[in-house]
Coordinates of C-alpha atoms and ligand atoms in Angstrom, one line a residue:
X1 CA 103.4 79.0 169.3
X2 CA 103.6 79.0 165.4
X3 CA 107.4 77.6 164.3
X4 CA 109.5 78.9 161.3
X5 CA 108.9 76.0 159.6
X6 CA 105.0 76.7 159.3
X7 CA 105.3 80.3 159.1
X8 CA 107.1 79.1 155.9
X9 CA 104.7 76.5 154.9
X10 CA 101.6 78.8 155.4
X11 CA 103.2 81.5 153.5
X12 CA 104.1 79.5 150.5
X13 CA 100.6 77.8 150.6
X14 CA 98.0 78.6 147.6
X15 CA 95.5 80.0 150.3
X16 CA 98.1 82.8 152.0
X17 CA 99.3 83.4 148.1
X18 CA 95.2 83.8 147.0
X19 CA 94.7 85.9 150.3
X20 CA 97.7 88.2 149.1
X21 CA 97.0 88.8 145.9
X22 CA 93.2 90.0 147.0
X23 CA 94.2 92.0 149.6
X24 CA 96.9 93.5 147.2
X25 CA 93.7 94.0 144.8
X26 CA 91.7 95.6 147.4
X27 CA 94.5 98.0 148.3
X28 CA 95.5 99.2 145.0
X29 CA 91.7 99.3 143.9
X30 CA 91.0 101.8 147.1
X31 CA 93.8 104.1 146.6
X32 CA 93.3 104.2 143.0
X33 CA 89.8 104.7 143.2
X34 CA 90.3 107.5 146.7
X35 CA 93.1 109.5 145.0
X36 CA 90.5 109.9 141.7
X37 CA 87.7 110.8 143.8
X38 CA 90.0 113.2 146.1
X39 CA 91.2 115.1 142.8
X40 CA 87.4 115.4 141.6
X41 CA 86.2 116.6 144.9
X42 CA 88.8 119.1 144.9
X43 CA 87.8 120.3 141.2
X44 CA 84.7 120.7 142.5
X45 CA 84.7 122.3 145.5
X46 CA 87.3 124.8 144.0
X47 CA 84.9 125.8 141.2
X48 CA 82.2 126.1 144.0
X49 CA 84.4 128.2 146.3
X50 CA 84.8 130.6 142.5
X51 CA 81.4 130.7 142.0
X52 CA 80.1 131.4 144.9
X53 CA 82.7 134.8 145.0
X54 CA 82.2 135.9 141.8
X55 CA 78.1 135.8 142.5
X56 CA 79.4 138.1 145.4
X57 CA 81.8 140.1 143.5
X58 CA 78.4 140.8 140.5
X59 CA 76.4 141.3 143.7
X60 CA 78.6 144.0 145.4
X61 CA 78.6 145.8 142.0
X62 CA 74.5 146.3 142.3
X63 CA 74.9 147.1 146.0
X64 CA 77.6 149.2 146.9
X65 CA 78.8 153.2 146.4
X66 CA 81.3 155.4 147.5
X67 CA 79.6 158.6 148.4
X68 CA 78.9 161.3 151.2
X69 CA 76.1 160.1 153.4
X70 CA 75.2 163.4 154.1
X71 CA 75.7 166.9 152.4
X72 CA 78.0 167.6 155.2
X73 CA 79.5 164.8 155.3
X74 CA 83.4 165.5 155.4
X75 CA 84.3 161.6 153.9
X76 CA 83.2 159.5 152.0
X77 CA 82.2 155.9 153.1
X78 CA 81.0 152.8 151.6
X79 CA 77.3 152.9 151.1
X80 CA 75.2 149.6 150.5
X81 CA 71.9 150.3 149.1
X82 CA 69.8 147.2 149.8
X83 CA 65.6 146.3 150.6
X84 CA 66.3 145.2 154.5
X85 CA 62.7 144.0 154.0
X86 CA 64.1 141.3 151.7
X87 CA 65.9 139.1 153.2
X88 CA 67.5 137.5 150.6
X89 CA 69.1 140.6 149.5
X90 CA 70.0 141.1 153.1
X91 CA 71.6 137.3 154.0
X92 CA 73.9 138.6 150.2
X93 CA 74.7 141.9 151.5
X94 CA 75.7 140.6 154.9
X95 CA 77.6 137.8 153.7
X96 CA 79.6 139.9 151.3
X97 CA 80.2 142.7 154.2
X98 CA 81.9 140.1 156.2
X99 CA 85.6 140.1 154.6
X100 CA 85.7 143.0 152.5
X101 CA 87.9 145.6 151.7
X102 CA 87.2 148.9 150.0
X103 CA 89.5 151.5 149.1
X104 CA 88.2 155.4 146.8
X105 CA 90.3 155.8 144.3
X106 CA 93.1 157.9 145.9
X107 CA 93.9 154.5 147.9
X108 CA 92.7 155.6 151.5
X109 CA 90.7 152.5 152.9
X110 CA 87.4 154.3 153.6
X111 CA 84.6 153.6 156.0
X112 CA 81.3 151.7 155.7
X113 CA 78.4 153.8 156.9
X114 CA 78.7 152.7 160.3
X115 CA 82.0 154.5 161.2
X116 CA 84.3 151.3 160.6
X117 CA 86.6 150.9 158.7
X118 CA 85.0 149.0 155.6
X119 CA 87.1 145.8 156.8
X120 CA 87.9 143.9 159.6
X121 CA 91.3 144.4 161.4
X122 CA 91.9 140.6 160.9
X123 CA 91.7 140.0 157.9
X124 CA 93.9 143.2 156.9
X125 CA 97.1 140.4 156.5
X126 CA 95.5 139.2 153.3
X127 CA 94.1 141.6 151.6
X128 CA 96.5 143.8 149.2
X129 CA 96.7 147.0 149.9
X130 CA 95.5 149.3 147.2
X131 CA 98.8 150.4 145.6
X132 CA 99.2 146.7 145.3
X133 CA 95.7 146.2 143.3
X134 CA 96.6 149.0 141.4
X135 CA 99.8 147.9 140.5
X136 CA 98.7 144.1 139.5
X137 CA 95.8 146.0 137.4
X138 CA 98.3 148.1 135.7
X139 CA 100.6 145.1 135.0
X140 CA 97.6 142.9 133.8
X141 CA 96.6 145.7 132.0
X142 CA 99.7 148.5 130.8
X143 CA 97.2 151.2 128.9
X144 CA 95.7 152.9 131.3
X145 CA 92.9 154.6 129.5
X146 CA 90.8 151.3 129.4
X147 CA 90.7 150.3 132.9
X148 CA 90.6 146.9 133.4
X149 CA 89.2 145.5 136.4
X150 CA 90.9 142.5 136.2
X151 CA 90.2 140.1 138.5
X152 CA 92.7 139.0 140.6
X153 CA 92.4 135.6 142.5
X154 CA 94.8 134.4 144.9
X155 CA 94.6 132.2 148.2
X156 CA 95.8 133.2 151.5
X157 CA 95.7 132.2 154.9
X158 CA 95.5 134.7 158.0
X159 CA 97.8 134.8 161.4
X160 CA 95.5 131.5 162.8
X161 CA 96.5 129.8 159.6
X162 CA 93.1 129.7 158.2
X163 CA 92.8 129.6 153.9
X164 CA 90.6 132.1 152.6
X165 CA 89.9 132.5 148.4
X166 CA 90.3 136.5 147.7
X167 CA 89.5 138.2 144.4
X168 CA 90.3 141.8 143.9
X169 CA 90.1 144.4 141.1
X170 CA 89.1 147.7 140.0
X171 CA 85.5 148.6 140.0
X172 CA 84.4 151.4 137.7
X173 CA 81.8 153.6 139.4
X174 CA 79.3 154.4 136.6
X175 CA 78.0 157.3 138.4
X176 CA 81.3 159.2 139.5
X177 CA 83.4 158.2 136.7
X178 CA 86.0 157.2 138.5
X179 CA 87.7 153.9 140.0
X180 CA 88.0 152.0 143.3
X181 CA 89.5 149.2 144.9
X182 CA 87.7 146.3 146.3
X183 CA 88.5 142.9 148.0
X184 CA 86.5 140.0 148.5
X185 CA 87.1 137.1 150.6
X186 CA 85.9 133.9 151.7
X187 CA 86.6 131.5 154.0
X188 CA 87.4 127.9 152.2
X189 CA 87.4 126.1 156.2
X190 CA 84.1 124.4 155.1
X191 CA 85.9 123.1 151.9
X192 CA 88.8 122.5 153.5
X193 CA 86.9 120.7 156.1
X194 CA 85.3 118.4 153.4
X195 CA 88.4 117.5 151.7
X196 CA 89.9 116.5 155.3
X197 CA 86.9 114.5 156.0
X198 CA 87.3 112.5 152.7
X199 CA 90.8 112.0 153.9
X200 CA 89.9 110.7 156.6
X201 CA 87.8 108.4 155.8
X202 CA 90.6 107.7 152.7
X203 CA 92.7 106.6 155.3
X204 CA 90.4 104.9 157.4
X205 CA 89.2 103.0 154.6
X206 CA 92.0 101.8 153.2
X207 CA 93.5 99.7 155.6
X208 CA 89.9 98.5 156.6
X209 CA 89.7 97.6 152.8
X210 CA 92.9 96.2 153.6
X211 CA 91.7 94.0 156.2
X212 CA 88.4 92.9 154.5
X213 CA 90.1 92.0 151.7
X214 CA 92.3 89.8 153.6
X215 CA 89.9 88.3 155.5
X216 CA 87.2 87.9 152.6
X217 CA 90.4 86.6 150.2
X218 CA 91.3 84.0 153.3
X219 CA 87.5 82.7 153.1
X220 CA 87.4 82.5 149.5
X221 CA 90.5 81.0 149.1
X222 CA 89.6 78.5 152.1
X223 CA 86.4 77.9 150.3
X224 CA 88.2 77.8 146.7
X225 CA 90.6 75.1 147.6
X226 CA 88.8 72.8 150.2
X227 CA 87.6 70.6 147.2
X228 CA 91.3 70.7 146.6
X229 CA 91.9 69.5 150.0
X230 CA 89.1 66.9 149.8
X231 CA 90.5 65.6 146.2
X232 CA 94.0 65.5 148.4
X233 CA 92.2 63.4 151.0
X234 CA 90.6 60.7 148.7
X235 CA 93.7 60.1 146.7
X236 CA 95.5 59.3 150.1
X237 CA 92.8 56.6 150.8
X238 CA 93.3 54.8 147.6
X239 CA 95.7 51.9 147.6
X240 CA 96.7 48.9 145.8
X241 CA 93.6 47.1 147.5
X242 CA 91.2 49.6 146.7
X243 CA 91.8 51.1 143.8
X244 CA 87.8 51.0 143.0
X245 CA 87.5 54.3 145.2
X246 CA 86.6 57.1 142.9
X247 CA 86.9 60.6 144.2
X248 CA 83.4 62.5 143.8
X249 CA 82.9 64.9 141.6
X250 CA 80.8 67.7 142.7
X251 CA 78.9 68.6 139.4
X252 CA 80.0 72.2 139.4
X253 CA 81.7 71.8 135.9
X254 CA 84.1 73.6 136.9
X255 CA 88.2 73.2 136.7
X256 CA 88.7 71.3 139.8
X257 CA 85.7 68.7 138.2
X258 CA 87.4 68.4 135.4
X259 CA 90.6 67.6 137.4
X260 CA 88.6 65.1 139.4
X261 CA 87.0 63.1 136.2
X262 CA 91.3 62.9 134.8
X263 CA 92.5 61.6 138.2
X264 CA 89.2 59.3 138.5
X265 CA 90.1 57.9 134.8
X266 CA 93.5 57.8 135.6
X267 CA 93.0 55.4 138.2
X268 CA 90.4 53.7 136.1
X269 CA 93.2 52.8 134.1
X270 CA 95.2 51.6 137.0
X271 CA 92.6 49.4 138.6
X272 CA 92.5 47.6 134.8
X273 CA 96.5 47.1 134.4
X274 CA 96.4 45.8 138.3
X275 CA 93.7 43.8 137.7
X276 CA 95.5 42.8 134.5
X277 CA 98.6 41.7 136.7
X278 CA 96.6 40.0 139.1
X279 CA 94.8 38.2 136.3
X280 CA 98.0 37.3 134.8
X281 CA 99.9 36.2 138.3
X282 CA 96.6 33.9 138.9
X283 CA 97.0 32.1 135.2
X284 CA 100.4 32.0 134.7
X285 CA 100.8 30.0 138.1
X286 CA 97.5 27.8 137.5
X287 CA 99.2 27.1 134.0
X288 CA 102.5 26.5 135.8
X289 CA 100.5 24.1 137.9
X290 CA 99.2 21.6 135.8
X291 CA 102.4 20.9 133.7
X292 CA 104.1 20.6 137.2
X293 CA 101.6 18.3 138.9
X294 CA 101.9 16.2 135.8
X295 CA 105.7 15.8 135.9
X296 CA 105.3 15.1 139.5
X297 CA 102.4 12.1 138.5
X298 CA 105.0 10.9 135.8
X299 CA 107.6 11.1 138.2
X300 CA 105.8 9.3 141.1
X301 CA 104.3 6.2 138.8
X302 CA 108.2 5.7 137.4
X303 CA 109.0 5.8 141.1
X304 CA 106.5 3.3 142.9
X305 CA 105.1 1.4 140.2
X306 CA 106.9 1.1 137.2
X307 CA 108.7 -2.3 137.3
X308 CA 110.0 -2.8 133.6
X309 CA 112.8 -0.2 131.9
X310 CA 109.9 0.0 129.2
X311 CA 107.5 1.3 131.4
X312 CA 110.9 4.1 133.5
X313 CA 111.0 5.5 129.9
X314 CA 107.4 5.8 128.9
X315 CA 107.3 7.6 132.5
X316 CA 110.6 10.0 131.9
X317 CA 109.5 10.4 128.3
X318 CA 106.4 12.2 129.5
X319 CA 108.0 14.0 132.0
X320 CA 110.3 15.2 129.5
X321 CA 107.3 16.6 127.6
X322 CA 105.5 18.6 130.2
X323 CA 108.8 20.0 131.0
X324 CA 108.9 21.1 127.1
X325 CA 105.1 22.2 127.5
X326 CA 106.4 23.9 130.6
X327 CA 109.6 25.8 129.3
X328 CA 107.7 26.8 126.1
X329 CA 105.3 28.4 128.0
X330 CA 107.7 30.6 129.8
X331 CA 109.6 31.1 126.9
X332 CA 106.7 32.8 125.5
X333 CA 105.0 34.6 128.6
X334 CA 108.8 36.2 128.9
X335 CA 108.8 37.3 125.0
X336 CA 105.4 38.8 125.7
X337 CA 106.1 40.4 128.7
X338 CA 109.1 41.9 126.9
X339 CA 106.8 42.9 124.2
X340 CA 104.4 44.7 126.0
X341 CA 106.8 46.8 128.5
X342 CA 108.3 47.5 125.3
X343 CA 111.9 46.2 125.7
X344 CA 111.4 44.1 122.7
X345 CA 111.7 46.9 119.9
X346 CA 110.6 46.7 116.5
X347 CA 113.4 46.3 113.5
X348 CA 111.5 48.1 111.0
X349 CA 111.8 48.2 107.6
X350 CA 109.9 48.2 104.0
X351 CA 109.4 44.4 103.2
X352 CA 107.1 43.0 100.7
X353 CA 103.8 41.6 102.7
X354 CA 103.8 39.2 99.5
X355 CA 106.9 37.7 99.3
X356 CA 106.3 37.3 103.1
X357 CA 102.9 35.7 102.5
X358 CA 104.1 33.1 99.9
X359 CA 106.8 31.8 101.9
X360 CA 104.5 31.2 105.0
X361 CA 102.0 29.5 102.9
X362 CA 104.4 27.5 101.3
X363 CA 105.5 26.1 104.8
X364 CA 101.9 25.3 105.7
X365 CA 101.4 23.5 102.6
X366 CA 102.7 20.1 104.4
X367 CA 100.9 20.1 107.7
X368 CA 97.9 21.3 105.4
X369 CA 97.6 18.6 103.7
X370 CA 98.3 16.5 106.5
X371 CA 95.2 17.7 107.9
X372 CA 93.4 17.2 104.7
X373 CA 92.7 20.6 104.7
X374 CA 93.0 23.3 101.8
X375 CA 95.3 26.2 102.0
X376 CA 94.9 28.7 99.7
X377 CA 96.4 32.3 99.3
X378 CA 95.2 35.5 97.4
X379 CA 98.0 38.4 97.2
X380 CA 98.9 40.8 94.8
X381 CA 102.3 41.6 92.8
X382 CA 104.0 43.6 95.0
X383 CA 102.2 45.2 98.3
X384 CA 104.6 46.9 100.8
X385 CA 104.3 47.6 104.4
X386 CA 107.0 49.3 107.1
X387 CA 107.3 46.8 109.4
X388 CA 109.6 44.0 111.5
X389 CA 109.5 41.2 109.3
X390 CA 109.9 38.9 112.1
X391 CA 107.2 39.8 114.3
X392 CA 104.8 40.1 110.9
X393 CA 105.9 36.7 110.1
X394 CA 104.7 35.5 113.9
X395 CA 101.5 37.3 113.3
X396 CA 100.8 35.3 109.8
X397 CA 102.1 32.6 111.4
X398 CA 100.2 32.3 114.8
X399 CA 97.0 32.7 112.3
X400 CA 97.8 30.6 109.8
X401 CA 98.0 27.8 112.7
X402 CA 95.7 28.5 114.6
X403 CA 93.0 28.3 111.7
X404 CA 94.7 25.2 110.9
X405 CA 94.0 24.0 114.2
X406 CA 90.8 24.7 114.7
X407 CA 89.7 23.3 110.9
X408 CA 87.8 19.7 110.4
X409 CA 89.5 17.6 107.6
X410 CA 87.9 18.4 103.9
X411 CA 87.6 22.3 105.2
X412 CA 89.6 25.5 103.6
X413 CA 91.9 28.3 105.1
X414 CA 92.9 31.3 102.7
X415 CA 95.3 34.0 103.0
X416 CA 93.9 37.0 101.7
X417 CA 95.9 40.6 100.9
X418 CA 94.2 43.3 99.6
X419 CA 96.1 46.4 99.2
X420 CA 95.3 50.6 98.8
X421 CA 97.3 53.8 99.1
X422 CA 96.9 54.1 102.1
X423 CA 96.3 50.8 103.9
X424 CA 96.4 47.3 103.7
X425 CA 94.2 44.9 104.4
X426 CA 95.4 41.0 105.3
X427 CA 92.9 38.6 105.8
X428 CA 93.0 34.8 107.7
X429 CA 89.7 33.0 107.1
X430 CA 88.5 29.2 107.5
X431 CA 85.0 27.1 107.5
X432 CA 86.3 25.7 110.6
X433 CA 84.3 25.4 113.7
X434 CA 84.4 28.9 114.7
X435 CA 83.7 30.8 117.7
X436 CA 81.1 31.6 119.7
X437 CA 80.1 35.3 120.2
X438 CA 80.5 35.0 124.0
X439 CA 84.1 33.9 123.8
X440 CA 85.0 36.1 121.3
X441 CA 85.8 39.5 123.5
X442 CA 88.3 36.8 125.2
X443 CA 90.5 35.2 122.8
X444 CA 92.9 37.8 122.6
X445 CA 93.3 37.3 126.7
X446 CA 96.5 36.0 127.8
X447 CA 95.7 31.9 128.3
X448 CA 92.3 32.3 127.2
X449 CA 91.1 29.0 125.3
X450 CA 87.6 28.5 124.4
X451 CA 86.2 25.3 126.3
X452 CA 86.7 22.4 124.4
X453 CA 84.3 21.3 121.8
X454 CA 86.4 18.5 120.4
X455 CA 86.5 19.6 117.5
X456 CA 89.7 20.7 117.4
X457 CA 92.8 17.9 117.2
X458 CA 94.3 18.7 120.3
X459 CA 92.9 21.5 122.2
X460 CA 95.0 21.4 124.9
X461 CA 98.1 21.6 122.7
X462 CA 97.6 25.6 122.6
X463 CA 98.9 27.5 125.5
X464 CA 96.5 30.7 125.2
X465 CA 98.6 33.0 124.1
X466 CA 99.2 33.0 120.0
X467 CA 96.7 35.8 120.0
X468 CA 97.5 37.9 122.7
X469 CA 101.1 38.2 120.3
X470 CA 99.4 39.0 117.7
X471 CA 97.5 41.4 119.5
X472 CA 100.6 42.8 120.8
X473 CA 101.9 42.6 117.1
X474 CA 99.1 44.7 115.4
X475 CA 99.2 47.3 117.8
X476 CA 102.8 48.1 117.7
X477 CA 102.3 48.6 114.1
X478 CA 99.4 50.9 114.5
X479 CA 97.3 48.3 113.1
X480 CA 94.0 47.3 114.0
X481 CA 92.4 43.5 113.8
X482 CA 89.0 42.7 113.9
X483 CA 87.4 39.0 114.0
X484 CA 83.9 37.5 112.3
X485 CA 82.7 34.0 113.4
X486 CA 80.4 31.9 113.5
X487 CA 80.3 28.8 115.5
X488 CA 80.7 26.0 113.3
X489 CA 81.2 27.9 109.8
X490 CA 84.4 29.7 110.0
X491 CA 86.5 32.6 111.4
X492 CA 87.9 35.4 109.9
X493 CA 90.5 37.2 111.3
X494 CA 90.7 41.1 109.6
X495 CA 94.1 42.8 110.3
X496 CA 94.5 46.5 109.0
X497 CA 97.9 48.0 109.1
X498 CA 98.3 51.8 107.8
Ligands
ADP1 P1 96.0 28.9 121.2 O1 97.5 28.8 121.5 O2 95.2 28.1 122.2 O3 95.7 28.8 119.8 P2 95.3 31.6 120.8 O4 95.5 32.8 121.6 O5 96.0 31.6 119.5 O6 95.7 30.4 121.7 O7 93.8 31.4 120.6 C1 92.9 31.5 121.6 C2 91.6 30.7 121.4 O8 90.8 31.3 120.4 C3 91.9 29.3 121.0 O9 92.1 28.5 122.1 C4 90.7 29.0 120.2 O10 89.7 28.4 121.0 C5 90.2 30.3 119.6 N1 90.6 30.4 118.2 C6 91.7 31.1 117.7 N2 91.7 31.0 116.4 C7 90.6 30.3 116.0 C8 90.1 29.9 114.7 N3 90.7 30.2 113.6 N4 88.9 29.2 114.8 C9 88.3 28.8 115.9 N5 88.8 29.2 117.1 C10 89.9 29.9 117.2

């Protein structure tokens, strides 16, 4: 047994909603289309019914007179003067003599040549009498010298409640000079019989239209939305642990594809910020490690071999530095991770890239020289950019260093702005050892150092992650940064801020 609670579900479902609207389609459609066709039939068969009397009523003109069928004759009768050899003018004749009503101009109904009256008893009821014609013509018509025929058309139905069409008028007999009355009928129970068939089938068709439609809207709807279903299905089966499934697409083009390709790139972007996380997780506890495992070493020699207070405090005093190493390095991985969920906003505000510039440098100048190596800046008067002066200063900053670090003695770093309308253009370039192209897509990686070549004073000094802030810096100003190198002749780090 179906529950209320399905009932509901079903009815509010796309497919019973789809189904409704086609069958509602169907429906109007037919009776729109049926009550059209029903008024032209009618038309039709209404003119036919017309036509058909008035070829009778030109017909009976040809055919019939009132006269005396014999010299002693005392009456006259109605006289139809037809070939009986030709049948067609006999099937006419015949046809016309069947309801028919003639009346000599006095008003007495006379008789056909065969001694009956010239019409049937039953269908006296709806003819007019004579005075009637007479009076309608005179009506129609108020000068009585011009007689008008005037044909008269009405619709009647006898005692059994069958509809007949009637005309009546005046004929002028050409020979007598004088008027009579004549009535012609004809049945309209073959019309009428047509137009109840068509109703009929009207009303048979409709709620068989009805029915198709529902059923042919349920299957298209069904067929319409089981990709819709299927989409449903595969997006169930995808999880945190496999979020590589992709959910087929089936080539049609069509909306539901194009749904398809969004979702699959939606989780395309998914998989990469979870395999991101994961990424991250893995390094930040391997980096964690090593500091730790050190401190523990330190802590373990002080413990079972160090003898002399000299040798405690060279122990404790490299503890003391891992556990720098170690809080620097979640000092920064917090800042970052602040940075890019966005809680760390931007304090924006028009600050002059130069001023900025010539401080930095001159802070470098002493560790610079120290390293024997040649600092050097290139800026412009003025050159002003909307941005957080702190974070810009980080970005210069985490360059500046970082070219520094990686920069034999006797080599050259330069600062470079060059400034347009609408951009500008900050430049970080050395002749130190520089990177190699298959490290370079990685540098901007969270704890991503390229292996060791030496080269640099301390390699393992960096934690991996001055890049992936300026990265972070860059972007939240709508910059863009590119980098050139070239293993042992020089970097240069291109950053473009609107
Ligand atoms: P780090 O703290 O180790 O400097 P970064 O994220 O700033 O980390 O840089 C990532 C890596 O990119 C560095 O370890 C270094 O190998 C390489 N790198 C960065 N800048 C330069 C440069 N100017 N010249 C050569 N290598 C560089």
């Amino acid at each position: 047994m179906i529950r209320r609670r399905d009932l509901r579900r079903i009815s509010r479902g796309l497919r019973f909603r789809l189904t409704a609207s086609y069958a509602l389609f169907f429906t109007v459609l037919l009776i729109g289309a049926s009550f059209l066709f029903g008024i032209r039939l009618n038309n039709t068969l209404q003119k036919e019914a017309h036509d058909a009397l008035t070829d009778h009523w030109d017909a009976m003109k040809g055919y019939l007179r009132i006269e005396k069928k014999h010299e002693i004759d005392p009456d006259e009768r109605a006289l139809w003067y037809y070939d009986e050899n030709d049948t067609e003018e006999t099937t006419i004749v015949l046809d016309i003599k069947k309801i028919y009503m003639v009346a000599a101009a006095d008003g007495k109904v006379i008789l056909d040549e065969d001694d009956t009256p010239a019409y049937s008893e039953a269908f006296k009821e709806i003819f007019d009498t004579p005075a009637n014609i007479r009076a309608r013509v005179a009506k129609a018509n108020p000068n009585p010298a011009a007689p008008n025929p005037g044909p008269f058309w009405d619709t009647r139905r006898d005692s059994d409640g069958e509809q007949f069409l009637i005309r009546s008028g005046i004929v002028w007999d050409q020979v007598h000079h004088r008027p009579y009355y004549v009535s012609l009928g004809s049945p309209m129970a073959q019309y009428a019989k047509i137009q109840s068939g068509f109703t009929w089938i009207f009303v048979g068709v409709v709620p068989s239209g009805l029915v198709l439609g529902g059923i042919l809207g349920w299957f298209m709807a069904g067929r319409a939305l089981t990709p819709v279903k299927d989409v449903a299905q595969a997006a169930q089966r995808i999880s945190g642990s496999n979020l590589s499934l992709r959910i087929p697409t089936r080539e049609a083009g069509d909306e539901l594809d194009y749904l398809i390709l969004t979702f699959n790139r939606m989780i395309e972007r998914l998989e990469s910020s979870f395999q991101q996380m994961k990424q991250f997780s893995t390094d930040v506890s391997h980096e964690l490690r090593t500091p730790i495992t050190a401190i523990r070493g330190q802590l373990e020699v002080a413990l079972f071999t160090a003898k002399t207070t000299e040798q405690y405090r060279e122990a404790m005093f490299n503890a003391l530095q891992d556990i720098d190493r170690l809080s620097q390095i979640v000092r920064a991985l917090l800042l970052l991770s602040q940075a890019e969920s966005g809680q760390l906003a931007l304090q924006k505000s028009r600050l002059n890239l130069r001023e900025v510039a010539v401080d930095l440098v001159d802070q470098f100048q002493i560790p610079a020289e120290a390293a024997g190596v040649r600092l050097e800046a290139d800026l412009p008067d003025h050159c002003f950019v909307e941005g957080d002066r702190v974070q810009i200063e980080r970005m210069i900053t985490n360059l500046l260093s970082n070219a520094l670090k990686f920069t034999p003695e006797g080599g050259q770093v330069r600062l470079r702005v060059v400034s347009s309308p609408e951009r500008v253009e900050m430049v970080v370039e050395d002749t130190g050892r520089g990177i190699s192209t298959e490290h370079l897509p990685h540098i901007f990686d969270r704890f991503y150092r390229v292996p060791g070549s030496g080269t640099a004073p301390n390699p393992e000094q960096g934690l991996g992650l001055g890049l992936s802030f300026v990265a972070w810096i860059v972007k939240a100003h709508h910059g863009k940064i590119e980098v050139d190198s070239a293993p042992g002749k020089g970097s240069r780090f291109t950053i473009t801020l609107p």
